[in-house]
C-alpha cells in the first residue's frame, strides 16, 4: 500500500510535523518528495514525531526515518498501523451455572481444566480477587511462556474481569467472562481486548487469529470436562 502525498494519512503526518516538530508547511508543500532531513527535521524533531506516531498508531518509527519523505512515513504507518485486538468466543455447556462457575473459577486447578497450562500458582487473594502466575507447556521452540494475571469474580452478576499484570508482548490485555443460564445448561462467553507492543513478534490481527483459534479449542475441552463431571454426579 503506497500513500500519496495528498492522501489523509500523509496530511496527518504533515500536521504532526508542523504542530509538534516545527516543520515549515510551505517548505513541505513545495517539496513533496523531499526527505525529512532535507526539510530541516533534526533528531529532536524526529523523536517528537516518533512519540506522537507511537501514541496515535502504536507504530515505531525507525532511526532511518530522516531519509524518508512525508509520504514515506505515511506509507510506513499505513503498513504497520494495527487496530486494537478484540475477540469474543462462547460455548454452551450442558451443566448448571453454579457448577460451571465453580469449576472455571478455581484458578489453582486450571492445569487440569485447560490443555495449555502447565502450572497455575496463586500469589495473592483479596476477597473475590486473585493474583496468580500462569506457565504454559513449552512451545515448539522449547519456550515455556509465563505471566502474572489478576481476576475479580462477581458471584452476584456472574461476571469476571481480568487483566495481565505482566503484559509481556502485550501493551495491555483485558478479559471479561460472562455466564448465563440457558435451557439445559450454561452459556459461557469470553471477551478479550488487547493491543500488542510495536516490537511484539505478532501484530494485533495475528494475535486475534491465534486467540480465536485457541479459544475454540479450549472452550471445547472445558465443555467436555465439565459435562463429564456433571454426568458423574458433580453438583
Short mmCIF file of N, CA and C in Angstrom, two decimals, residues 39-223:
data_model
loop_
_atom_site.label_atom_id
_atom_site.label_comp_id
_atom_site.label_asym_id
_atom_site.label_seq_id
_atom_site.Cartn_x
_atom_site.Cartn_y
_atom_site.Cartn_z
N UNK A 39 14.02 18.60 4.76
CA UNK A 39 13.05 19.60 5.21
C UNK A 39 13.46 20.26 6.52
N UNK A 40 14.64 19.90 7.03
CA UNK A 40 15.16 20.56 8.23
C UNK A 40 14.77 19.90 9.53
N UNK A 41 14.25 18.67 9.48
CA UNK A 41 13.86 17.98 10.70
C UNK A 41 15.10 17.34 11.35
N UNK A 42 15.48 17.83 12.55
CA UNK A 42 16.66 17.29 13.22
C UNK A 42 16.27 16.12 14.12
N UNK A 43 17.23 15.62 14.89
CA UNK A 43 16.99 14.42 15.71
C UNK A 43 15.91 14.66 16.76
N UNK A 44 15.85 15.86 17.33
CA UNK A 44 14.82 16.15 18.32
C UNK A 44 13.43 16.15 17.68
N UNK A 45 13.33 16.69 16.48
CA UNK A 45 12.06 16.69 15.76
C UNK A 45 11.61 15.26 15.46
N UNK A 46 12.58 14.42 15.08
CA UNK A 46 12.24 13.03 14.78
C UNK A 46 11.81 12.28 16.03
N UNK A 47 12.42 12.59 17.16
CA UNK A 47 12.00 11.97 18.43
C UNK A 47 10.56 12.35 18.75
N UNK A 48 10.23 13.61 18.54
CA UNK A 48 8.86 14.06 18.80
C UNK A 48 7.88 13.39 17.84
N UNK A 49 8.26 13.28 16.57
CA UNK A 49 7.41 12.59 15.60
C UNK A 49 7.20 11.14 16.02
N UNK A 50 8.28 10.48 16.43
CA UNK A 50 8.18 9.08 16.85
C UNK A 50 7.24 8.92 18.03
N UNK A 51 7.30 9.86 18.99
CA UNK A 51 6.45 9.77 20.18
C UNK A 51 4.98 9.91 19.81
N UNK A 52 4.67 10.87 18.94
CA UNK A 52 3.28 11.09 18.56
C UNK A 52 2.75 9.92 17.75
N UNK A 53 3.56 9.42 16.81
CA UNK A 53 3.13 8.29 15.98
C UNK A 53 2.92 7.04 16.83
N UNK A 54 3.82 6.81 17.79
CA UNK A 54 3.68 5.63 18.65
C UNK A 54 2.42 5.73 19.50
N UNK A 55 2.13 6.93 19.99
CA UNK A 55 0.93 7.11 20.81
C UNK A 55 -0.35 6.98 20.00
N UNK A 56 -0.34 7.50 18.79
CA UNK A 56 -1.55 7.54 17.97
C UNK A 56 -1.81 6.23 17.24
N UNK A 57 -0.76 5.60 16.72
CA UNK A 57 -0.95 4.39 15.89
C UNK A 57 -0.21 3.16 16.40
N UNK A 58 0.54 3.32 17.51
CA UNK A 58 1.33 2.22 18.05
C UNK A 58 2.32 1.68 17.02
N UNK A 59 2.90 2.59 16.25
CA UNK A 59 3.90 2.24 15.24
C UNK A 59 5.23 2.86 15.63
N UNK A 60 6.29 2.06 15.56
CA UNK A 60 7.62 2.55 15.90
C UNK A 60 8.30 3.07 14.64
N UNK A 61 8.71 4.35 14.68
CA UNK A 61 9.41 4.96 13.55
C UNK A 61 10.89 4.61 13.65
N UNK A 62 11.51 4.05 12.61
CA UNK A 62 12.92 3.68 12.68
C UNK A 62 13.83 4.90 12.68
N UNK A 63 15.07 4.69 13.10
CA UNK A 63 16.04 5.78 13.15
C UNK A 63 16.30 6.36 11.76
N UNK A 64 16.11 5.54 10.73
CA UNK A 64 16.37 5.99 9.36
C UNK A 64 15.25 6.85 8.80
N UNK A 65 14.27 7.20 9.64
CA UNK A 65 13.12 7.98 9.16
C UNK A 65 13.54 9.32 8.58
N UNK A 66 14.67 9.82 8.96
CA UNK A 66 15.14 11.11 8.44
C UNK A 66 15.31 11.05 6.92
N UNK A 67 15.54 9.86 6.40
CA UNK A 67 15.75 9.71 4.95
C UNK A 67 14.44 9.50 4.20
N UNK A 68 13.32 9.42 4.94
CA UNK A 68 12.02 9.22 4.31
C UNK A 68 11.34 10.54 4.02
N UNK A 69 10.53 10.54 2.99
CA UNK A 69 9.67 11.70 2.74
C UNK A 69 8.44 11.59 3.63
N UNK A 70 7.62 12.63 3.64
CA UNK A 70 6.38 12.58 4.42
C UNK A 70 5.50 11.43 3.91
N UNK A 71 5.43 11.27 2.60
CA UNK A 71 4.66 10.16 2.04
C UNK A 71 5.25 8.82 2.45
N UNK A 72 6.59 8.77 2.57
CA UNK A 72 7.24 7.53 3.00
C UNK A 72 6.89 7.18 4.44
N UNK A 73 6.87 8.20 5.30
CA UNK A 73 6.47 7.97 6.70
C UNK A 73 5.01 7.51 6.76
N UNK A 74 4.16 8.16 5.98
CA UNK A 74 2.75 7.77 5.95
C UNK A 74 2.59 6.34 5.45
N UNK A 75 3.40 5.96 4.47
CA UNK A 75 3.34 4.60 3.94
C UNK A 75 3.75 3.60 5.02
N UNK A 76 4.78 3.96 5.79
CA UNK A 76 5.24 3.10 6.88
C UNK A 76 4.13 2.90 7.92
N UNK A 77 3.48 4.00 8.29
CA UNK A 77 2.41 3.93 9.28
C UNK A 77 1.24 3.10 8.74
N UNK A 78 0.90 3.32 7.46
CA UNK A 78 -0.22 2.59 6.87
C UNK A 78 0.03 1.09 6.86
N UNK A 79 1.28 0.69 6.65
CA UNK A 79 1.60 -0.73 6.59
C UNK A 79 1.66 -1.37 7.98
N UNK A 80 1.99 -0.55 8.98
CA UNK A 80 2.19 -1.12 10.31
C UNK A 80 1.07 -0.80 11.30
N UNK A 81 0.28 0.21 11.01
CA UNK A 81 -0.79 0.57 11.94
C UNK A 81 -1.74 -0.60 12.08
N UNK A 82 -2.18 -0.83 13.31
CA UNK A 82 -2.92 -2.06 13.60
C UNK A 82 -3.99 -1.73 14.64
N UNK A 83 -5.28 -1.83 14.31
CA UNK A 83 -6.31 -1.53 15.29
C UNK A 83 -6.24 -2.50 16.47
N UNK A 84 -6.68 -2.08 17.64
CA UNK A 84 -6.64 -2.95 18.82
C UNK A 84 -7.36 -4.27 18.56
N UNK A 85 -6.90 -5.30 19.24
CA UNK A 85 -7.50 -6.62 19.07
C UNK A 85 -8.75 -6.78 19.93
N UNK A 86 -9.71 -7.51 19.40
CA UNK A 86 -10.94 -7.80 20.14
C UNK A 86 -11.45 -9.16 19.69
N UNK A 87 -11.72 -10.03 20.65
CA UNK A 87 -12.28 -11.34 20.34
C UNK A 87 -13.46 -11.62 21.26
N UNK A 88 -14.38 -12.42 20.79
CA UNK A 88 -15.48 -12.90 21.62
C UNK A 88 -15.82 -14.33 21.20
N UNK A 89 -15.73 -15.23 22.15
CA UNK A 89 -15.99 -16.64 21.90
C UNK A 89 -16.87 -17.19 23.01
N UNK A 90 -17.77 -18.10 22.68
CA UNK A 90 -18.71 -18.62 23.66
C UNK A 90 -18.91 -20.12 23.46
N UNK A 91 -19.39 -20.76 24.52
CA UNK A 91 -19.70 -22.17 24.47
C UNK A 91 -20.93 -22.43 25.33
N UNK A 92 -21.75 -23.40 24.91
CA UNK A 92 -22.91 -23.81 25.69
C UNK A 92 -22.58 -25.15 26.35
N UNK A 93 -22.71 -25.18 27.67
CA UNK A 93 -22.31 -26.34 28.46
C UNK A 93 -23.56 -26.95 29.10
N UNK A 94 -23.74 -28.23 28.94
CA UNK A 94 -24.90 -28.91 29.49
C UNK A 94 -24.64 -29.26 30.96
N UNK A 95 -24.59 -28.21 31.76
CA UNK A 95 -24.37 -28.34 33.20
C UNK A 95 -24.90 -27.08 33.86
N UNK A 96 -25.32 -27.16 35.12
CA UNK A 96 -25.89 -25.99 35.79
C UNK A 96 -24.86 -24.90 36.00
N UNK A 97 -25.34 -23.65 35.98
CA UNK A 97 -24.44 -22.50 36.09
C UNK A 97 -23.57 -22.54 37.35
N UNK A 98 -24.10 -22.88 38.53
CA UNK A 98 -23.24 -22.90 39.72
C UNK A 98 -22.04 -23.84 39.57
N UNK A 99 -22.26 -24.98 38.92
CA UNK A 99 -21.15 -25.91 38.72
C UNK A 99 -20.14 -25.35 37.74
N UNK A 100 -20.61 -24.79 36.64
CA UNK A 100 -19.71 -24.19 35.65
C UNK A 100 -18.91 -23.06 36.30
N UNK A 101 -19.57 -22.24 37.07
CA UNK A 101 -18.92 -21.12 37.77
C UNK A 101 -17.84 -21.65 38.71
N UNK A 102 -18.18 -22.63 39.51
CA UNK A 102 -17.24 -23.17 40.50
C UNK A 102 -16.00 -23.75 39.83
N UNK A 103 -16.20 -24.56 38.82
CA UNK A 103 -15.06 -25.23 38.18
C UNK A 103 -14.17 -24.25 37.44
N UNK A 104 -14.77 -23.35 36.67
CA UNK A 104 -13.95 -22.46 35.83
C UNK A 104 -13.29 -21.34 36.61
N UNK A 105 -13.75 -21.09 37.82
CA UNK A 105 -13.12 -20.04 38.63
C UNK A 105 -12.17 -20.59 39.69
N UNK A 106 -11.92 -21.88 39.65
CA UNK A 106 -10.92 -22.49 40.53
C UNK A 106 -9.58 -22.42 39.83
N UNK A 107 -8.94 -21.24 39.91
CA UNK A 107 -7.73 -20.97 39.13
C UNK A 107 -6.63 -21.98 39.44
N UNK A 108 -6.49 -22.38 40.69
CA UNK A 108 -5.43 -23.31 41.06
C UNK A 108 -5.52 -24.63 40.29
N UNK A 109 -6.72 -24.98 39.82
CA UNK A 109 -6.90 -26.25 39.11
C UNK A 109 -7.00 -26.06 37.60
N UNK A 110 -6.67 -24.87 37.12
CA UNK A 110 -6.72 -24.64 35.67
C UNK A 110 -5.85 -25.60 34.86
N UNK A 111 -4.67 -26.03 35.37
CA UNK A 111 -3.90 -27.00 34.57
C UNK A 111 -4.67 -28.30 34.31
N UNK A 112 -5.66 -28.63 35.17
CA UNK A 112 -6.49 -29.80 34.92
C UNK A 112 -7.66 -29.50 33.98
N UNK A 113 -7.97 -28.21 33.83
CA UNK A 113 -9.13 -27.81 33.03
C UNK A 113 -8.73 -27.41 31.62
N UNK A 114 -7.63 -26.66 31.49
CA UNK A 114 -7.11 -26.22 30.19
C UNK A 114 -5.99 -27.18 29.76
N UNK A 115 -5.81 -27.31 28.48
CA UNK A 115 -4.71 -28.14 27.98
C UNK A 115 -3.41 -27.36 27.81
N UNK A 116 -3.47 -26.03 27.86
CA UNK A 116 -2.29 -25.21 27.55
C UNK A 116 -1.45 -24.84 28.76
N UNK A 117 -2.00 -24.95 29.98
CA UNK A 117 -1.28 -24.50 31.17
C UNK A 117 -0.61 -25.66 31.89
N UNK A 118 0.69 -25.47 32.18
CA UNK A 118 1.43 -26.48 32.95
C UNK A 118 1.25 -26.26 34.45
N UNK A 119 1.25 -24.98 34.87
CA UNK A 119 1.08 -24.67 36.29
C UNK A 119 0.27 -23.39 36.45
N UNK A 120 -0.39 -23.28 37.60
CA UNK A 120 -1.10 -22.06 38.00
C UNK A 120 -0.79 -21.82 39.47
N UNK A 121 0.02 -20.80 39.73
CA UNK A 121 0.47 -20.51 41.10
C UNK A 121 -0.30 -19.32 41.65
N UNK A 122 -1.02 -19.52 42.74
CA UNK A 122 -1.76 -18.42 43.38
C UNK A 122 -0.77 -17.57 44.17
N UNK A 123 -0.71 -16.29 43.86
CA UNK A 123 0.22 -15.37 44.51
C UNK A 123 -0.43 -14.56 45.63
N UNK A 124 -1.71 -14.23 45.45
CA UNK A 124 -2.38 -13.39 46.45
C UNK A 124 -3.89 -13.47 46.27
N UNK A 125 -4.61 -13.47 47.37
CA UNK A 125 -6.07 -13.42 47.34
C UNK A 125 -6.54 -12.26 48.20
N UNK A 126 -7.56 -11.56 47.72
CA UNK A 126 -8.19 -10.49 48.46
C UNK A 126 -9.68 -10.52 48.14
N UNK A 127 -10.45 -11.22 48.95
CA UNK A 127 -11.87 -11.39 48.67
C UNK A 127 -12.06 -12.20 47.40
N UNK A 128 -12.77 -11.61 46.43
CA UNK A 128 -13.03 -12.30 45.17
C UNK A 128 -11.97 -12.01 44.11
N UNK A 129 -10.90 -11.32 44.50
CA UNK A 129 -9.80 -11.02 43.57
C UNK A 129 -8.62 -11.93 43.84
N UNK A 130 -8.09 -12.52 42.80
CA UNK A 130 -6.94 -13.40 42.93
C UNK A 130 -5.87 -12.99 41.93
N UNK A 131 -4.62 -12.95 42.41
CA UNK A 131 -3.47 -12.70 41.53
C UNK A 131 -2.70 -14.02 41.42
N UNK A 132 -2.29 -14.35 40.22
CA UNK A 132 -1.72 -15.68 40.00
C UNK A 132 -0.74 -15.66 38.84
N UNK A 133 0.15 -16.65 38.83
CA UNK A 133 1.10 -16.82 37.73
C UNK A 133 0.73 -18.07 36.94
N UNK A 134 0.57 -17.89 35.64
CA UNK A 134 0.32 -19.00 34.73
C UNK A 134 1.59 -19.31 33.95
N UNK A 135 1.89 -20.58 33.81
CA UNK A 135 3.02 -21.02 32.99
C UNK A 135 2.49 -22.05 32.00
N UNK A 136 2.76 -21.83 30.74
CA UNK A 136 2.27 -22.72 29.69
C UNK A 136 3.23 -23.90 29.50
N UNK A 137 2.73 -24.93 28.84
CA UNK A 137 3.61 -26.00 28.42
C UNK A 137 4.58 -25.44 27.38
N UNK A 138 5.82 -25.95 27.31
CA UNK A 138 6.79 -25.44 26.34
C UNK A 138 6.24 -25.49 24.91
N UNK A 139 6.55 -24.43 24.14
CA UNK A 139 6.11 -24.41 22.75
C UNK A 139 7.07 -25.21 21.87
N UNK A 140 6.88 -25.09 20.55
CA UNK A 140 7.70 -25.87 19.62
C UNK A 140 9.18 -25.51 19.69
N UNK A 141 9.49 -24.33 20.26
CA UNK A 141 10.88 -23.91 20.42
C UNK A 141 11.42 -24.19 21.81
N UNK A 142 10.61 -24.86 22.64
CA UNK A 142 11.03 -25.18 23.99
C UNK A 142 10.86 -24.06 24.99
N UNK A 143 10.15 -22.99 24.60
CA UNK A 143 9.95 -21.85 25.49
C UNK A 143 8.65 -22.05 26.27
N UNK A 144 8.74 -21.95 27.60
CA UNK A 144 7.56 -22.05 28.46
C UNK A 144 7.15 -20.63 28.87
N UNK A 145 6.17 -20.07 28.17
CA UNK A 145 5.73 -18.70 28.44
C UNK A 145 5.05 -18.62 29.80
N UNK A 146 5.30 -17.51 30.52
CA UNK A 146 4.75 -17.35 31.87
C UNK A 146 4.43 -15.89 32.11
N UNK A 147 3.38 -15.61 32.84
CA UNK A 147 3.00 -14.24 33.16
C UNK A 147 2.10 -14.21 34.39
N UNK A 148 1.96 -13.03 34.97
CA UNK A 148 1.09 -12.82 36.13
C UNK A 148 -0.18 -12.12 35.68
N UNK A 149 -1.31 -12.63 36.13
CA UNK A 149 -2.61 -12.03 35.84
C UNK A 149 -3.37 -11.80 37.14
N UNK A 150 -4.42 -11.00 37.03
CA UNK A 150 -5.29 -10.74 38.18
C UNK A 150 -6.73 -10.77 37.70
N UNK A 151 -7.61 -11.43 38.46
CA UNK A 151 -9.00 -11.52 38.05
C UNK A 151 -9.90 -11.34 39.27
N UNK A 152 -11.02 -10.68 39.03
CA UNK A 152 -12.02 -10.44 40.07
C UNK A 152 -13.33 -11.04 39.62
N UNK A 153 -13.83 -11.99 40.41
CA UNK A 153 -15.09 -12.66 40.10
C UNK A 153 -16.22 -12.01 40.89
N UNK A 154 -17.34 -11.78 40.23
CA UNK A 154 -18.52 -11.20 40.88
C UNK A 154 -19.63 -12.24 40.88
N UNK A 155 -19.81 -12.97 42.00
CA UNK A 155 -20.84 -14.01 42.03
C UNK A 155 -22.26 -13.48 41.83
N UNK A 156 -22.48 -12.21 42.16
CA UNK A 156 -23.83 -11.65 42.03
C UNK A 156 -24.23 -11.48 40.57
N UNK A 157 -23.31 -11.01 39.75
CA UNK A 157 -23.60 -10.78 38.33
C UNK A 157 -23.15 -11.93 37.45
N UNK A 158 -22.41 -12.88 38.04
CA UNK A 158 -21.82 -13.99 37.28
C UNK A 158 -20.94 -13.46 36.16
N UNK A 159 -20.06 -12.52 36.51
CA UNK A 159 -19.10 -11.98 35.56
C UNK A 159 -17.73 -11.96 36.21
N UNK A 160 -16.71 -12.04 35.39
CA UNK A 160 -15.33 -11.97 35.85
C UNK A 160 -14.58 -10.98 34.97
N UNK A 161 -13.82 -10.09 35.61
CA UNK A 161 -12.96 -9.16 34.88
C UNK A 161 -11.52 -9.46 35.24
N UNK A 162 -10.68 -9.61 34.22
CA UNK A 162 -9.29 -9.98 34.44
C UNK A 162 -8.38 -9.10 33.59
N UNK A 163 -7.10 -9.09 33.98
CA UNK A 163 -6.11 -8.34 33.22
C UNK A 163 -4.75 -8.97 33.44
N UNK A 164 -3.88 -8.81 32.46
CA UNK A 164 -2.50 -9.24 32.64
C UNK A 164 -1.76 -8.15 33.42
N UNK A 165 -1.07 -8.56 34.48
CA UNK A 165 -0.24 -7.64 35.25
C UNK A 165 1.15 -7.56 34.61
N UNK A 166 1.71 -8.71 34.29
CA UNK A 166 2.93 -8.77 33.49
C UNK A 166 2.49 -8.94 32.04
N UNK A 167 2.61 -7.89 31.28
CA UNK A 167 1.98 -7.88 29.95
C UNK A 167 2.81 -8.56 28.87
N UNK A 168 4.12 -8.73 29.09
CA UNK A 168 4.93 -9.39 28.07
C UNK A 168 4.85 -8.66 26.73
N UNK A 169 4.47 -9.35 25.65
CA UNK A 169 4.41 -8.71 24.33
C UNK A 169 3.18 -7.83 24.14
N UNK A 170 2.26 -7.84 25.12
CA UNK A 170 1.05 -7.03 25.03
C UNK A 170 1.27 -5.65 25.63
N UNK A 171 0.67 -4.62 25.01
CA UNK A 171 0.59 -3.33 25.69
C UNK A 171 -0.41 -3.44 26.83
N UNK A 172 -1.49 -4.15 26.58
CA UNK A 172 -2.48 -4.46 27.61
C UNK A 172 -3.29 -5.66 27.16
N UNK A 173 -3.86 -6.35 28.13
CA UNK A 173 -4.76 -7.47 27.85
C UNK A 173 -5.84 -7.46 28.93
N UNK A 174 -7.08 -7.27 28.50
CA UNK A 174 -8.22 -7.28 29.42
C UNK A 174 -9.18 -8.39 28.98
N UNK A 175 -9.68 -9.13 29.96
CA UNK A 175 -10.53 -10.28 29.67
C UNK A 175 -11.82 -10.18 30.48
N UNK A 176 -12.93 -10.47 29.86
CA UNK A 176 -14.24 -10.41 30.50
C UNK A 176 -14.93 -11.75 30.27
N UNK A 177 -15.27 -12.44 31.35
CA UNK A 177 -16.01 -13.69 31.28
C UNK A 177 -17.45 -13.43 31.71
N UNK A 178 -18.40 -13.94 30.94
CA UNK A 178 -19.81 -13.80 31.30
C UNK A 178 -20.46 -15.19 31.31
N UNK A 179 -21.35 -15.38 32.27
CA UNK A 179 -22.06 -16.64 32.41
C UNK A 179 -23.56 -16.36 32.39
N UNK A 180 -24.32 -17.20 31.69
CA UNK A 180 -25.77 -17.02 31.64
C UNK A 180 -26.45 -18.38 31.62
N UNK A 181 -27.54 -18.48 32.37
CA UNK A 181 -28.34 -19.70 32.34
C UNK A 181 -29.11 -19.76 31.03
N UNK A 182 -29.11 -20.92 30.42
CA UNK A 182 -29.87 -21.17 29.19
C UNK A 182 -30.61 -22.49 29.38
N UNK A 183 -31.62 -22.76 28.57
CA UNK A 183 -32.31 -24.05 28.69
C UNK A 183 -31.32 -25.21 28.56
N UNK A 184 -31.28 -26.03 29.58
CA UNK A 184 -30.41 -27.20 29.55
C UNK A 184 -28.99 -26.95 30.02
N UNK A 185 -28.67 -25.75 30.46
CA UNK A 185 -27.30 -25.56 30.92
C UNK A 185 -26.86 -24.11 31.05
N UNK A 186 -25.64 -23.85 30.62
CA UNK A 186 -24.98 -22.57 30.85
C UNK A 186 -24.26 -22.12 29.59
N UNK A 187 -24.37 -20.85 29.30
CA UNK A 187 -23.59 -20.25 28.21
C UNK A 187 -22.46 -19.43 28.83
N UNK A 188 -21.22 -19.75 28.48
CA UNK A 188 -20.06 -19.02 28.98
C UNK A 188 -19.41 -18.28 27.82
N UNK A 189 -19.16 -16.99 28.00
CA UNK A 189 -18.62 -16.14 26.92
C UNK A 189 -17.33 -15.49 27.39
N UNK A 190 -16.31 -15.59 26.56
CA UNK A 190 -15.04 -14.91 26.82
C UNK A 190 -14.88 -13.75 25.84
N UNK A 191 -14.60 -12.56 26.37
CA UNK A 191 -14.26 -11.40 25.54
C UNK A 191 -12.87 -10.93 25.92
N UNK A 192 -12.03 -10.68 24.92
CA UNK A 192 -10.67 -10.22 25.17
C UNK A 192 -10.40 -8.97 24.35
N UNK A 193 -9.88 -7.95 25.02
CA UNK A 193 -9.49 -6.70 24.37
C UNK A 193 -8.01 -6.48 24.67
N UNK A 194 -7.24 -6.18 23.63
CA UNK A 194 -5.80 -6.13 23.81
C UNK A 194 -5.13 -5.33 22.70
N UNK A 195 -3.86 -5.05 22.90
CA UNK A 195 -3.02 -4.47 21.86
C UNK A 195 -1.62 -5.01 22.05
N UNK A 196 -0.95 -5.29 20.95
CA UNK A 196 0.42 -5.78 21.00
C UNK A 196 1.40 -4.61 21.01
N UNK A 197 2.55 -4.81 21.63
CA UNK A 197 3.60 -3.81 21.59
C UNK A 197 4.18 -3.73 20.18
N UNK A 198 4.72 -2.56 19.80
CA UNK A 198 5.25 -2.42 18.44
C UNK A 198 6.32 -3.45 18.08
N UNK A 199 7.11 -3.91 19.07
CA UNK A 199 8.17 -4.87 18.79
C UNK A 199 7.76 -6.31 19.07
N UNK A 200 6.47 -6.55 19.27
CA UNK A 200 5.99 -7.92 19.51
C UNK A 200 6.18 -8.76 18.25
N UNK A 201 6.35 -10.08 18.39
CA UNK A 201 6.57 -10.93 17.22
C UNK A 201 5.33 -11.12 16.36
N UNK A 202 4.17 -10.67 16.83
CA UNK A 202 2.93 -10.79 16.06
C UNK A 202 2.13 -9.51 16.27
N UNK A 203 1.38 -9.09 15.24
CA UNK A 203 0.58 -7.87 15.36
C UNK A 203 -0.80 -8.19 15.92
N UNK A 204 -1.63 -7.15 16.07
CA UNK A 204 -2.96 -7.34 16.66
C UNK A 204 -3.81 -8.32 15.86
N UNK A 205 -3.77 -8.19 14.53
CA UNK A 205 -4.57 -9.08 13.70
C UNK A 205 -4.11 -10.52 13.84
N UNK A 206 -2.79 -10.72 13.87
CA UNK A 206 -2.26 -12.06 14.02
C UNK A 206 -2.63 -12.67 15.37
N UNK A 207 -2.54 -11.86 16.44
CA UNK A 207 -2.89 -12.37 17.76
C UNK A 207 -4.39 -12.63 17.86
N UNK A 208 -5.20 -11.82 17.18
CA UNK A 208 -6.65 -12.06 17.16
C UNK A 208 -6.94 -13.44 16.58
N UNK A 209 -6.28 -13.77 15.50
CA UNK A 209 -6.47 -15.10 14.88
C UNK A 209 -6.03 -16.21 15.83
N UNK A 210 -4.90 -16.00 16.49
CA UNK A 210 -4.40 -17.02 17.42
C UNK A 210 -5.37 -17.23 18.58
N UNK A 211 -5.86 -16.13 19.15
CA UNK A 211 -6.76 -16.24 20.29
C UNK A 211 -8.06 -16.91 19.88
N UNK A 212 -8.61 -16.51 18.73
CA UNK A 212 -9.85 -17.13 18.28
C UNK A 212 -9.68 -18.63 18.06
N UNK A 213 -8.57 -19.03 17.45
CA UNK A 213 -8.31 -20.44 17.21
C UNK A 213 -8.16 -21.20 18.52
N UNK A 214 -7.35 -20.66 19.44
CA UNK A 214 -7.10 -21.35 20.70
C UNK A 214 -8.32 -21.36 21.61
N UNK A 215 -9.10 -20.27 21.60
CA UNK A 215 -10.29 -20.21 22.45
C UNK A 215 -11.29 -21.28 22.04
N UNK A 216 -11.44 -21.49 20.74
CA UNK A 216 -12.35 -22.53 20.26
C UNK A 216 -11.93 -23.90 20.78
N UNK A 217 -10.63 -24.15 20.77
CA UNK A 217 -10.11 -25.43 21.26
C UNK A 217 -10.34 -25.57 22.76
N UNK A 218 -9.96 -24.53 23.52
CA UNK A 218 -10.06 -24.62 24.97
C UNK A 218 -11.51 -24.68 25.45
N UNK A 219 -12.39 -23.94 24.82
CA UNK A 219 -13.80 -23.97 25.21
C UNK A 219 -14.39 -25.35 24.98
N UNK A 220 -13.99 -25.99 23.90
CA UNK A 220 -14.49 -27.35 23.64
C UNK A 220 -13.98 -28.33 24.70
N UNK A 221 -12.72 -28.18 25.10
CA UNK A 221 -12.16 -29.03 26.14
C UNK A 221 -12.87 -28.81 27.47
N UNK A 222 -13.09 -27.55 27.82
CA UNK A 222 -13.77 -27.22 29.07
C UNK A 222 -15.19 -27.77 29.07
N UNK A 223 -15.87 -27.61 27.96
CA UNK A 223 -17.23 -28.13 27.85
C UNK A 223 -17.25 -29.63 28.13
#
